[in-house]
Amino acid sequence: MLLKQMQYFTSVVKNNSFTEGAEECFISQSAISQQIMALENELGVKLLVREKRKFTITPAGEYFYRQALALLDDVDRVKRQTMRIASENKNEIRIGYLRSCGVSELTTALAMFSEQHPDTLIHVEKGTHEELYQMLLSDQIDIAINDQRRAFSDEYRNYELITAYSFVILNRKNRLSNLECLSPEELKKVPCIIVTSKQQQETEKEYYKTIYGLGDEYILAENLEEARLLIAGNRGYFITENCLQELEENEYTKRIPLCRHEKQIEKKYCAFWKKSNHSEKLEKFAHLLYEQLHL
C-alpha cells in the first residue's frame, strides 16, 4: 500500500469528485481511478461504490478515510520535523517575503544579519500572502515577511514590523490623477494591477474586492517591474504602501492616498514564525528589518 494511494483516495473523498481530486493531486482522472482500484484490490474490500459519474463511500471506506487522514497528518508532521532538524544542523535560515514588495530594506537587513552571522546560510523565497502562509505552515520557510490578513495565532510569533499607509500609483494622464485622495468607490471602473502568481490570482482578486471594496477588473503582473510598465502604459493603477513596496511617483506617474471615509487605509506588516521553531537568529533578523523600516 502506497502513501500516494492514500492521498489520492482522501483527495477524491474530500472533494466528492474524481475530477477535482485528480486536479488537486496533479494527475489524470483515469490514473487516480486506477490507483484507487489498485488500493481496493490490495485491501480486498470496496471503498467506493461507483454509480456512473457519482460514487458513495462504503462503511469500510469511511473508516479507511478517517484513519488515512490521521496517518497522512502524522507522516507530514514527521517530514516537517525532520526538515526542521536538518535545517538547524545546517545552520541556515529560510526567509519568505511578498512578491509584491520591494527589497531595499530587506536587502539591508539581510546584509547586516549575514555580517553578524557569517556561518549562517541564508535562503530567500518569494510568494503571495497565501503562498507564504502555506510555506510557513509546511516548514518550507522559517520566517515569513507578510501583511496581516488573519487574526494573530498563539502558535506563532507575530512580530509587528510596521503599520503602513496605502497609496494608489497611476499614470498622470489618468483622469483620477488630479484628485488629492482616492476612495475604493472611485476606482471601481479602473483596472487594478495586482502582483501575484497565476495560481493565486483568484485568491488575490477576492482579497482586493472584499477588503478594499474594489471593482471586478484586474490585470495580473508577475513582479513589480511589470507593474511599473503597465502603469506607464496607463493600463490601470497599483495599490502600494509607504514601506516595503518600491513604486514611487515620477514624471509619468502619481501617488495618491487611498482613503475610506476620508481616512487613509492602513495595513500591518509582520514577521511570522512558529513558536515551536523559535530561535534567537529569527528574532534578531526581524529586529534588524524593523530598524530598517523605521529609519
PDB file of C-alpha atoms in Angstrom:
ATOM      1  CA  MET A   1       0.000   0.000   0.000  1.00  0.00           C
ATOM      2  CA  LEU A   2       1.452   3.338  -1.056  1.00  0.00           C
ATOM      3  CA  LEU A   3       1.042   6.617   0.799  1.00  0.00           C
ATOM      4  CA  LYS A   4       0.279   8.171  -2.589  1.00  0.00           C
ATOM      5  CA  GLN A   5      -2.743   5.897  -2.934  1.00  0.00           C
ATOM      6  CA  MET A   6      -3.984   7.088   0.457  1.00  0.00           C
ATOM      7  CA  GLN A   7      -3.510  10.698  -0.675  1.00  0.00           C
ATOM      8  CA  TYR A   8      -5.423  10.030  -3.886  1.00  0.00           C
ATOM      9  CA  PHE A   9      -8.284   8.336  -2.026  1.00  0.00           C
ATOM     10  CA  THR A  10      -8.636  11.049   0.635  1.00  0.00           C
ATOM     11  CA  SER A  11      -8.492  13.769  -2.025  1.00  0.00           C
ATOM     12  CA  VAL A  12     -11.298  12.168  -4.056  1.00  0.00           C
ATOM     13  CA  VAL A  13     -13.489  11.693  -0.972  1.00  0.00           C
ATOM     14  CA  LYS A  14     -12.754  15.173   0.377  1.00  0.00           C
ATOM     15  CA  ASN A  15     -13.672  16.803  -2.947  1.00  0.00           C
ATOM     16  CA  ASN A  16     -16.523  14.331  -3.579  1.00  0.00           C
ATOM     17  CA  SER A  17     -15.216  14.137  -7.126  1.00  0.00           C
ATOM     18  CA  PHE A  18     -12.698  12.081  -9.087  1.00  0.00           C
ATOM     19  CA  THR A  19     -12.117  15.057 -11.397  1.00  0.00           C
ATOM     20  CA  GLU A  20     -11.392  17.578  -8.644  1.00  0.00           C
ATOM     21  CA  GLY A  21      -9.390  15.031  -6.673  1.00  0.00           C
ATOM     22  CA  ALA A  22      -7.220  14.375  -9.729  1.00  0.00           C
ATOM     23  CA  GLU A  23      -6.694  18.097 -10.300  1.00  0.00           C
ATOM     24  CA  GLU A  24      -5.669  18.568  -6.675  1.00  0.00           C
ATOM     25  CA  CYS A  25      -3.147  15.717  -6.972  1.00  0.00           C
ATOM     26  CA  PHE A  26      -1.913  16.863 -10.408  1.00  0.00           C
ATOM     27  CA  ILE A  27      -2.666  13.568 -12.189  1.00  0.00           C
ATOM     28  CA  SER A  28      -5.277  12.464 -14.712  1.00  0.00           C
ATOM     29  CA  GLN A  29      -8.744  11.285 -13.711  1.00  0.00           C
ATOM     30  CA  SER A  30      -8.134   7.838 -15.224  1.00  0.00           C
ATOM     31  CA  ALA A  31      -4.847   7.480 -13.312  1.00  0.00           C
ATOM     32  CA  ILE A  32      -6.366   8.362  -9.945  1.00  0.00           C
ATOM     33  CA  SER A  33      -9.257   5.961 -10.592  1.00  0.00           C
ATOM     34  CA  GLN A  34      -6.808   3.156 -11.395  1.00  0.00           C
ATOM     35  CA  GLN A  35      -4.771   3.846  -8.260  1.00  0.00           C
ATOM     36  CA  ILE A  36      -7.860   3.683  -6.024  1.00  0.00           C
ATOM     37  CA  MET A  37      -8.941   0.422  -7.695  1.00  0.00           C
ATOM     38  CA  ALA A  38      -5.445  -0.983  -7.039  1.00  0.00           C
ATOM     39  CA  LEU A  39      -5.794   0.089  -3.400  1.00  0.00           C
ATOM     40  CA  GLU A  40      -9.155  -1.705  -3.143  1.00  0.00           C
ATOM     41  CA  ASN A  41      -7.686  -4.834  -4.709  1.00  0.00           C
ATOM     42  CA  GLU A  42      -4.822  -4.868  -2.209  1.00  0.00           C
ATOM     43  CA  LEU A  43      -7.195  -4.414   0.737  1.00  0.00           C
ATOM     44  CA  GLY A  44      -9.703  -6.876  -0.700  1.00  0.00           C
ATOM     45  CA  VAL A  45     -12.619  -4.541   0.080  1.00  0.00           C
ATOM     46  CA  LYS A  46     -14.739  -1.970  -1.723  1.00  0.00           C
ATOM     47  CA  LEU A  47     -14.041   1.555  -0.511  1.00  0.00           C
ATOM     48  CA  LEU A  48     -16.272   3.310  -3.032  1.00  0.00           C
ATOM     49  CA  VAL A  49     -19.394   2.274  -4.902  1.00  0.00           C
ATOM     50  CA  ARG A  50     -19.287   3.858  -8.342  1.00  0.00           C
ATOM     51  CA  GLU A  51     -22.559   4.887  -9.965  1.00  0.00           C
ATOM     52  CA  LYS A  52     -21.973   6.425 -13.425  1.00  0.00           C
ATOM     53  CA  ARG A  53     -20.353   9.800 -12.658  1.00  0.00           C
ATOM     54  CA  LYS A  54     -21.100   9.662  -8.930  1.00  0.00           C
ATOM     55  CA  PHE A  55     -19.939   7.464  -6.082  1.00  0.00           C
ATOM     56  CA  THR A  56     -20.844   6.652  -2.496  1.00  0.00           C
ATOM     57  CA  ILE A  57     -18.413   5.673   0.213  1.00  0.00           C
ATOM     58  CA  THR A  58     -18.821   2.309   1.954  1.00  0.00           C
ATOM     59  CA  PRO A  59     -18.587   1.874   5.749  1.00  0.00           C
ATOM     60  CA  ALA A  60     -15.140   0.338   5.229  1.00  0.00           C
ATOM     61  CA  GLY A  61     -14.244   3.300   3.015  1.00  0.00           C
ATOM     62  CA  GLU A  62     -15.427   5.752   5.674  1.00  0.00           C
ATOM     63  CA  TYR A  63     -13.241   4.068   8.290  1.00  0.00           C
ATOM     64  CA  PHE A  64     -10.265   3.948   5.950  1.00  0.00           C
ATOM     65  CA  TYR A  65     -10.758   7.639   5.062  1.00  0.00           C
ATOM     66  CA  ARG A  66     -10.633   8.761   8.708  1.00  0.00           C
ATOM     67  CA  GLN A  67      -7.620   6.598   9.513  1.00  0.00           C
ATOM     68  CA  ALA A  68      -5.793   7.635   6.325  1.00  0.00           C
ATOM     69  CA  LEU A  69      -6.254  11.332   7.168  1.00  0.00           C
ATOM     70  CA  ALA A  70      -4.720  10.789  10.599  1.00  0.00           C
ATOM     71  CA  LEU A  71      -1.855   8.722   9.180  1.00  0.00           C
ATOM     72  CA  LEU A  72      -1.075  11.258   6.431  1.00  0.00           C
ATOM     73  CA  ASP A  73      -1.085  14.010   9.027  1.00  0.00           C
ATOM     74  CA  ASP A  74       1.415  12.036  11.121  1.00  0.00           C
ATOM     75  CA  VAL A  75       3.626  11.477   8.073  1.00  0.00           C
ATOM     76  CA  ASP A  76       3.522  15.176   7.232  1.00  0.00           C
ATOM     77  CA  ARG A  77       4.425  16.079  10.811  1.00  0.00           C
ATOM     78  CA  VAL A  78       7.391  13.668  10.779  1.00  0.00           C
ATOM     79  CA  LYS A  79       8.530  15.153   7.470  1.00  0.00           C
ATOM     80  CA  ARG A  80       8.346  18.735   8.777  1.00  0.00           C
ATOM     81  CA  GLN A  81      10.180  17.846  11.978  1.00  0.00           C
ATOM     82  CA  THR A  82      12.899  16.045  10.019  1.00  0.00           C
ATOM     83  CA  MET A  83      13.336  19.076   7.761  1.00  0.00           C
ATOM     84  CA  ARG A  84      13.452  21.401  10.769  1.00  0.00           C
ATOM     85  CA  ILE A  85      16.161  19.325  12.490  1.00  0.00           C
ATOM     86  CA  ALA A  86      18.156  19.163   9.258  1.00  0.00           C
ATOM     87  CA  SER A  87      17.809  22.927   8.892  1.00  0.00           C
ATOM     88  CA  GLU A  88      19.108  23.512  12.420  1.00  0.00           C
ATOM     89  CA  ASN A  89      22.077  21.212  11.830  1.00  0.00           C
ATOM     90  CA  LYS A  90      22.932  23.021   8.594  1.00  0.00           C
ATOM     91  CA  ASN A  91      22.908  26.345  10.442  1.00  0.00           C
ATOM     92  CA  GLU A  92      20.658  28.034   7.920  1.00  0.00           C
ATOM     93  CA  ILE A  93      17.697  30.398   7.899  1.00  0.00           C
ATOM     94  CA  ARG A  94      14.943  30.335   5.269  1.00  0.00           C
ATOM     95  CA  ILE A  95      13.157  33.642   4.704  1.00  0.00           C
ATOM     96  CA  GLY A  96       9.992  34.248   2.696  1.00  0.00           C
ATOM     97  CA  TYR A  97       8.788  37.660   1.537  1.00  0.00           C
ATOM     98  CA  LEU A  98       5.928  39.041  -0.547  1.00  0.00           C
ATOM     99  CA  ARG A  99       6.499  39.083  -4.288  1.00  0.00           C
ATOM    100  CA  SER A 100       4.611  42.402  -4.428  1.00  0.00           C
ATOM    101  CA  CYS A 101       7.143  44.085  -2.139  1.00  0.00           C
ATOM    102  CA  GLY A 102      10.393  45.860  -2.846  1.00  0.00           C
ATOM    103  CA  VAL A 103      13.597  44.576  -1.329  1.00  0.00           C
ATOM    104  CA  SER A 104      15.672  47.607  -0.279  1.00  0.00           C
ATOM    105  CA  GLU A 105      15.039  47.361   3.472  1.00  0.00           C
ATOM    106  CA  LEU A 106      15.067  43.575   3.282  1.00  0.00           C
ATOM    107  CA  THR A 107      18.390  43.612   1.425  1.00  0.00           C
ATOM    108  CA  THR A 108      19.992  45.852   4.040  1.00  0.00           C
ATOM    109  CA  ALA A 109      18.666  43.738   6.915  1.00  0.00           C
ATOM    110  CA  LEU A 110      19.943  40.569   5.213  1.00  0.00           C
ATOM    111  CA  ALA A 111      23.378  42.104   4.667  1.00  0.00           C
ATOM    112  CA  MET A 112      23.619  43.175   8.304  1.00  0.00           C
ATOM    113  CA  PHE A 113      22.430  39.774   9.528  1.00  0.00           C
ATOM    114  CA  SER A 114      24.931  37.981   7.274  1.00  0.00           C
ATOM    115  CA  GLU A 115      27.743  40.155   8.601  1.00  0.00           C
ATOM    116  CA  GLN A 116      26.807  39.330  12.199  1.00  0.00           C
ATOM    117  CA  HIS A 117      26.286  35.602  11.444  1.00  0.00           C
ATOM    118  CA  PRO A 118      28.781  34.762   8.667  1.00  0.00           C
ATOM    119  CA  ASP A 119      28.421  30.986   9.184  1.00  0.00           C
ATOM    120  CA  THR A 120      24.641  31.009   8.662  1.00  0.00           C
ATOM    121  CA  LEU A 121      23.410  30.048   5.197  1.00  0.00           C
ATOM    122  CA  ILE A 122      20.512  32.271   4.079  1.00  0.00           C
ATOM    123  CA  HIS A 123      17.791  31.118   1.661  1.00  0.00           C
ATOM    124  CA  VAL A 124      15.197  33.568   0.332  1.00  0.00           C
ATOM    125  CA  GLU A 125      11.822  32.670  -1.201  1.00  0.00           C
ATOM    126  CA  LYS A 126       9.069  34.928  -2.504  1.00  0.00           C
ATOM    127  CA  GLY A 127       5.344  34.366  -2.846  1.00  0.00           C
ATOM    128  CA  THR A 128       1.872  35.785  -2.390  1.00  0.00           C
ATOM    129  CA  HIS A 129       0.322  36.109   1.060  1.00  0.00           C
ATOM    130  CA  GLU A 130      -1.296  32.665   0.844  1.00  0.00           C
ATOM    131  CA  GLU A 131       1.781  31.008  -0.661  1.00  0.00           C
ATOM    132  CA  LEU A 132       3.946  32.323   2.188  1.00  0.00           C
ATOM    133  CA  TYR A 133       1.377  31.166   4.729  1.00  0.00           C
ATOM    134  CA  GLN A 134       1.405  27.654   3.278  1.00  0.00           C
ATOM    135  CA  MET A 135       5.224  27.600   3.104  1.00  0.00           C
ATOM    136  CA  LEU A 136       5.426  28.591   6.752  1.00  0.00           C
ATOM    137  CA  LEU A 137       2.762  26.057   7.722  1.00  0.00           C
ATOM    138  CA  SER A 138       4.607  23.230   5.946  1.00  0.00           C
ATOM    139  CA  ASP A 139       8.047  24.273   7.262  1.00  0.00           C
ATOM    140  CA  GLN A 140       9.387  25.200   3.828  1.00  0.00           C
ATOM    141  CA  ILE A 141      10.490  28.534   5.315  1.00  0.00           C
ATOM    142  CA  ASP A 142      11.407  29.539   8.865  1.00  0.00           C
ATOM    143  CA  ILE A 143      10.107  33.117   8.818  1.00  0.00           C
ATOM    144  CA  ALA A 144       7.629  34.977   6.604  1.00  0.00           C
ATOM    145  CA  ILE A 145       7.633  38.726   5.966  1.00  0.00           C
ATOM    146  CA  ASN A 146       3.966  39.205   5.202  1.00  0.00           C
ATOM    147  CA  ASP A 147       0.980  41.502   5.521  1.00  0.00           C
ATOM    148  CA  GLN A 148      -1.541  40.664   8.220  1.00  0.00           C
ATOM    149  CA  ARG A 149      -4.774  39.255   6.821  1.00  0.00           C
ATOM    150  CA  ARG A 150      -5.684  36.805   9.586  1.00  0.00           C
ATOM    151  CA  ALA A 151      -6.136  37.206  13.334  1.00  0.00           C
ATOM    152  CA  PHE A 152      -2.882  36.581  15.205  1.00  0.00           C
ATOM    153  CA  SER A 153      -2.383  32.950  16.238  1.00  0.00           C
ATOM    154  CA  ASP A 154      -0.956  31.898  19.604  1.00  0.00           C
ATOM    155  CA  GLU A 155       1.067  29.229  17.789  1.00  0.00           C
ATOM    156  CA  TYR A 156       3.136  31.873  16.020  1.00  0.00           C
ATOM    157  CA  ARG A 157       5.434  34.702  16.996  1.00  0.00           C
ATOM    158  CA  ASN A 158       3.719  37.678  15.413  1.00  0.00           C
ATOM    159  CA  TYR A 159       6.448  40.332  15.272  1.00  0.00           C
ATOM    160  CA  GLU A 160       4.848  43.590  14.135  1.00  0.00           C
ATOM    161  CA  LEU A 161       7.202  45.399  11.788  1.00  0.00           C
ATOM    162  CA  ILE A 162       5.276  48.489  10.736  1.00  0.00           C
ATOM    163  CA  THR A 163       1.818  49.924  10.104  1.00  0.00           C
ATOM    164  CA  ALA A 164       1.864  51.119   6.503  1.00  0.00           C
ATOM    165  CA  TYR A 165      -0.373  53.635   4.746  1.00  0.00           C
ATOM    166  CA  SER A 166      -1.950  52.700   1.426  1.00  0.00           C
ATOM    167  CA  PHE A 167      -1.487  54.713  -1.769  1.00  0.00           C
ATOM    168  CA  VAL A 168      -2.602  54.423  -5.370  1.00  0.00           C
ATOM    169  CA  ILE A 169       0.022  54.685  -8.104  1.00  0.00           C
ATOM    170  CA  LEU A 170      -1.408  55.630 -11.508  1.00  0.00           C
ATOM    171  CA  ASN A 171      -0.458  57.370 -14.724  1.00  0.00           C
ATOM    172  CA  ARG A 172      -0.585  61.178 -14.634  1.00  0.00           C
ATOM    173  CA  LYS A 173      -2.757  61.085 -17.788  1.00  0.00           C
ATOM    174  CA  ASN A 174      -5.456  59.222 -15.886  1.00  0.00           C
ATOM    175  CA  ARG A 175      -8.404  61.468 -15.100  1.00  0.00           C
ATOM    176  CA  LEU A 176      -8.209  60.473 -11.418  1.00  0.00           C
ATOM    177  CA  SER A 177      -4.649  61.765 -11.019  1.00  0.00           C
ATOM    178  CA  ASN A 178      -5.875  65.289 -10.222  1.00  0.00           C
ATOM    179  CA  LEU A 179      -7.591  64.175  -7.005  1.00  0.00           C
ATOM    180  CA  GLU A 180      -5.893  64.614  -3.622  1.00  0.00           C
ATOM    181  CA  CYS A 181      -7.368  61.391  -2.226  1.00  0.00           C
ATOM    182  CA  LEU A 182      -8.962  58.354  -3.851  1.00  0.00           C
ATOM    183  CA  SER A 183     -11.625  56.033  -2.456  1.00  0.00           C
ATOM    184  CA  PRO A 184     -12.262  52.398  -3.495  1.00  0.00           C
ATOM    185  CA  GLU A 185     -15.597  53.534  -4.949  1.00  0.00           C
ATOM    186  CA  GLU A 186     -13.850  55.971  -7.312  1.00  0.00           C
ATOM    187  CA  LEU A 187     -11.536  53.188  -8.519  1.00  0.00           C
ATOM    188  CA  LYS A 188     -14.196  50.601  -9.320  1.00  0.00           C
ATOM    189  CA  LYS A 189     -14.262  51.312 -13.061  1.00  0.00           C
ATOM    190  CA  VAL A 190     -10.462  51.321 -13.447  1.00  0.00           C
ATOM    191  CA  PRO A 191      -8.431  48.068 -13.738  1.00  0.00           C
ATOM    192  CA  CYS A 192      -6.405  47.217 -10.634  1.00  0.00           C
ATOM    193  CA  ILE A 193      -2.909  45.831 -11.248  1.00  0.00           C
ATOM    194  CA  ILE A 194      -2.008  43.050  -8.811  1.00  0.00           C
ATOM    195  CA  VAL A 195       1.365  41.330  -8.429  1.00  0.00           C
ATOM    196  CA  THR A 196       0.672  37.638  -7.898  1.00  0.00           C
ATOM    197  CA  SER A 197       1.190  34.163  -9.335  1.00  0.00           C
ATOM    198  CA  LYS A 198      -1.319  32.647 -11.760  1.00  0.00           C
ATOM    199  CA  GLN A 199      -2.214  30.026  -9.145  1.00  0.00           C
ATOM    200  CA  GLN A 200      -3.133  32.679  -6.572  1.00  0.00           C
ATOM    201  CA  GLN A 201      -4.734  35.325  -8.770  1.00  0.00           C
ATOM    202  CA  GLU A 202      -8.323  34.414  -7.841  1.00  0.00           C
ATOM    203  CA  THR A 203      -7.484  34.497  -4.123  1.00  0.00           C
ATOM    204  CA  GLU A 204      -5.800  37.906  -4.515  1.00  0.00           C
ATOM    205  CA  LYS A 205      -8.694  39.292  -6.555  1.00  0.00           C
ATOM    206  CA  GLU A 206     -11.148  38.208  -3.864  1.00  0.00           C
ATOM    207  CA  TYR A 207      -8.995  39.873  -1.200  1.00  0.00           C
ATOM    208  CA  TYR A 208      -8.899  43.209  -3.013  1.00  0.00           C
ATOM    209  CA  LYS A 209     -12.636  43.077  -3.741  1.00  0.00           C
ATOM    210  CA  THR A 210     -13.619  42.085  -0.197  1.00  0.00           C
ATOM    211  CA  ILE A 211     -11.125  44.038   1.924  1.00  0.00           C
ATOM    212  CA  TYR A 212     -10.598  47.142  -0.205  1.00  0.00           C
ATOM    213  CA  GLY A 213     -14.014  47.162  -1.884  1.00  0.00           C
ATOM    214  CA  LEU A 214     -12.613  47.482  -5.409  1.00  0.00           C
ATOM    215  CA  GLY A 215     -14.230  46.548  -8.721  1.00  0.00           C
ATOM    216  CA  ASP A 216     -14.144  43.392 -10.832  1.00  0.00           C
ATOM    217  CA  GLU A 217     -11.405  44.201 -13.368  1.00  0.00           C
ATOM    218  CA  TYR A 218      -7.821  43.172 -12.587  1.00  0.00           C
ATOM    219  CA  ILE A 219      -4.569  42.892 -14.514  1.00  0.00           C
ATOM    220  CA  LEU A 220      -2.038  40.290 -13.430  1.00  0.00           C
ATOM    221  CA  ALA A 221       1.643  41.269 -13.107  1.00  0.00           C
ATOM    222  CA  GLU A 222       4.290  38.741 -12.122  1.00  0.00           C
ATOM    223  CA  ASN A 223       6.578  41.306 -10.465  1.00  0.00           C
ATOM    224  CA  LEU A 224       6.915  44.991  -9.591  1.00  0.00           C
ATOM    225  CA  GLU A 225       8.829  45.791 -12.775  1.00  0.00           C
ATOM    226  CA  GLU A 226       5.928  44.533 -14.893  1.00  0.00           C
ATOM    227  CA  ALA A 227       3.525  46.573 -12.738  1.00  0.00           C
ATOM    228  CA  ARG A 228       5.628  49.683 -13.444  1.00  0.00           C
ATOM    229  CA  LEU A 229       5.387  49.085 -17.182  1.00  0.00           C
ATOM    230  CA  LEU A 230       1.614  48.621 -17.022  1.00  0.00           C
ATOM    231  CA  ILE A 231       1.214  51.892 -15.117  1.00  0.00           C
ATOM    232  CA  ALA A 232       3.498  53.699 -17.579  1.00  0.00           C
ATOM    233  CA  GLY A 233       1.204  52.475 -20.348  1.00  0.00           C
ATOM    234  CA  ASN A 234      -1.842  53.801 -18.451  1.00  0.00           C
ATOM    235  CA  ARG A 235      -3.325  50.311 -18.238  1.00  0.00           C
ATOM    236  CA  GLY A 236      -4.532  50.667 -14.647  1.00  0.00           C
ATOM    237  CA  TYR A 237      -3.500  51.514 -11.088  1.00  0.00           C
ATOM    238  CA  PHE A 238      -1.480  49.741  -8.414  1.00  0.00           C
ATOM    239  CA  ILE A 239      -2.006  49.816  -4.638  1.00  0.00           C
ATOM    240  CA  THR A 240       1.216  50.360  -2.749  1.00  0.00           C
ATOM    241  CA  GLU A 241       2.318  51.313   0.767  1.00  0.00           C
ATOM    242  CA  ASN A 242       4.787  53.803   2.190  1.00  0.00           C
ATOM    243  CA  CYS A 243       7.163  50.945   3.026  1.00  0.00           C
ATOM    244  CA  LEU A 244       8.337  47.637   1.552  1.00  0.00           C
ATOM    245  CA  GLN A 245       6.776  48.361  -1.850  1.00  0.00           C
ATOM    246  CA  GLU A 246       9.063  50.363  -4.106  1.00  0.00           C
ATOM    247  CA  LEU A 247       6.655  52.023  -6.524  1.00  0.00           C
ATOM    248  CA  GLU A 248       7.113  55.771  -6.178  1.00  0.00           C
ATOM    249  CA  GLU A 249       5.745  58.597  -8.297  1.00  0.00           C
ATOM    250  CA  ASN A 250       7.841  60.113 -11.089  1.00  0.00           C
ATOM    251  CA  GLU A 251       7.326  62.358 -14.113  1.00  0.00           C
ATOM    252  CA  TYR A 252       4.896  59.817 -15.605  1.00  0.00           C
ATOM    253  CA  THR A 253       3.117  58.512 -12.501  1.00  0.00           C
ATOM    254  CA  LYS A 254       1.462  59.962  -9.416  1.00  0.00           C
ATOM    255  CA  ARG A 255       0.991  58.572  -5.904  1.00  0.00           C
ATOM    256  CA  ILE A 256      -2.327  59.427  -4.223  1.00  0.00           C
ATOM    257  CA  PRO A 257      -3.513  58.363  -0.725  1.00  0.00           C
ATOM    258  CA  LEU A 258      -6.123  55.595  -0.742  1.00  0.00           C
ATOM    259  CA  CYS A 259      -8.836  56.568   1.726  1.00  0.00           C
ATOM    260  CA  ARG A 260     -12.011  55.173   3.199  1.00  0.00           C
ATOM    261  CA  HIS A 261     -14.376  57.625   4.915  1.00  0.00           C
ATOM    262  CA  GLU A 262     -11.715  60.339   4.446  1.00  0.00           C
ATOM    263  CA  LYS A 263      -9.166  58.315   6.447  1.00  0.00           C
ATOM    264  CA  GLN A 264      -6.138  56.757   4.768  1.00  0.00           C
ATOM    265  CA  ILE A 265      -6.305  52.958   4.701  1.00  0.00           C
ATOM    266  CA  GLU A 266      -3.690  51.200   6.828  1.00  0.00           C
ATOM    267  CA  LYS A 267      -2.123  47.753   6.628  1.00  0.00           C
ATOM    268  CA  LYS A 268       0.133  45.933   9.087  1.00  0.00           C
ATOM    269  CA  TYR A 269       3.273  44.112   8.015  1.00  0.00           C
ATOM    270  CA  CYS A 270       4.727  41.470  10.311  1.00  0.00           C
ATOM    271  CA  ALA A 271       7.399  38.836  10.603  1.00  0.00           C
ATOM    272  CA  PHE A 272       5.781  35.480  11.397  1.00  0.00           C
ATOM    273  CA  TRP A 273       7.404  32.283  12.616  1.00  0.00           C
ATOM    274  CA  LYS A 274       6.295  29.246  14.579  1.00  0.00           C
ATOM    275  CA  LYS A 275       6.909  29.429  18.306  1.00  0.00           C
ATOM    276  CA  SER A 276       7.975  25.788  18.149  1.00  0.00           C
ATOM    277  CA  ASN A 277      10.775  26.842  15.752  1.00  0.00           C
ATOM    278  CA  HIS A 278      11.799  29.939  17.688  1.00  0.00           C
ATOM    279  CA  SER A 279      15.456  30.913  17.699  1.00  0.00           C
ATOM    280  CA  GLU A 280      17.491  33.974  18.621  1.00  0.00           C
ATOM    281  CA  LYS A 281      18.501  34.320  14.975  1.00  0.00           C
ATOM    282  CA  LEU A 282      14.898  34.696  13.799  1.00  0.00           C
ATOM    283  CA  GLU A 283      14.272  37.316  16.466  1.00  0.00           C
ATOM    284  CA  LYS A 284      17.485  39.089  15.511  1.00  0.00           C
ATOM    285  CA  PHE A 285      16.656  39.213  11.812  1.00  0.00           C
ATOM    286  CA  ALA A 286      13.130  40.501  12.497  1.00  0.00           C
ATOM    287  CA  HIS A 287      14.567  43.238  14.713  1.00  0.00           C
ATOM    288  CA  LEU A 288      17.096  44.265  12.044  1.00  0.00           C
ATOM    289  CA  LEU A 289      14.310  44.569   9.467  1.00  0.00           C
ATOM    290  CA  TYR A 290      12.173  46.527  11.966  1.00  0.00           C
ATOM    291  CA  GLU A 291      15.032  49.015  12.448  1.00  0.00           C
ATOM    292  CA  GLN A 292      15.439  49.493   8.691  1.00  0.00           C
ATOM    293  CA  LEU A 293      11.714  50.155   8.231  1.00  0.00           C
ATOM    294  CA  HIS A 294      11.764  52.821  10.942  1.00  0.00           C
ATOM    295  CA  LEU A 295      14.817  54.790   9.811  1.00  0.00           C
TER     296      LEU A 295
END
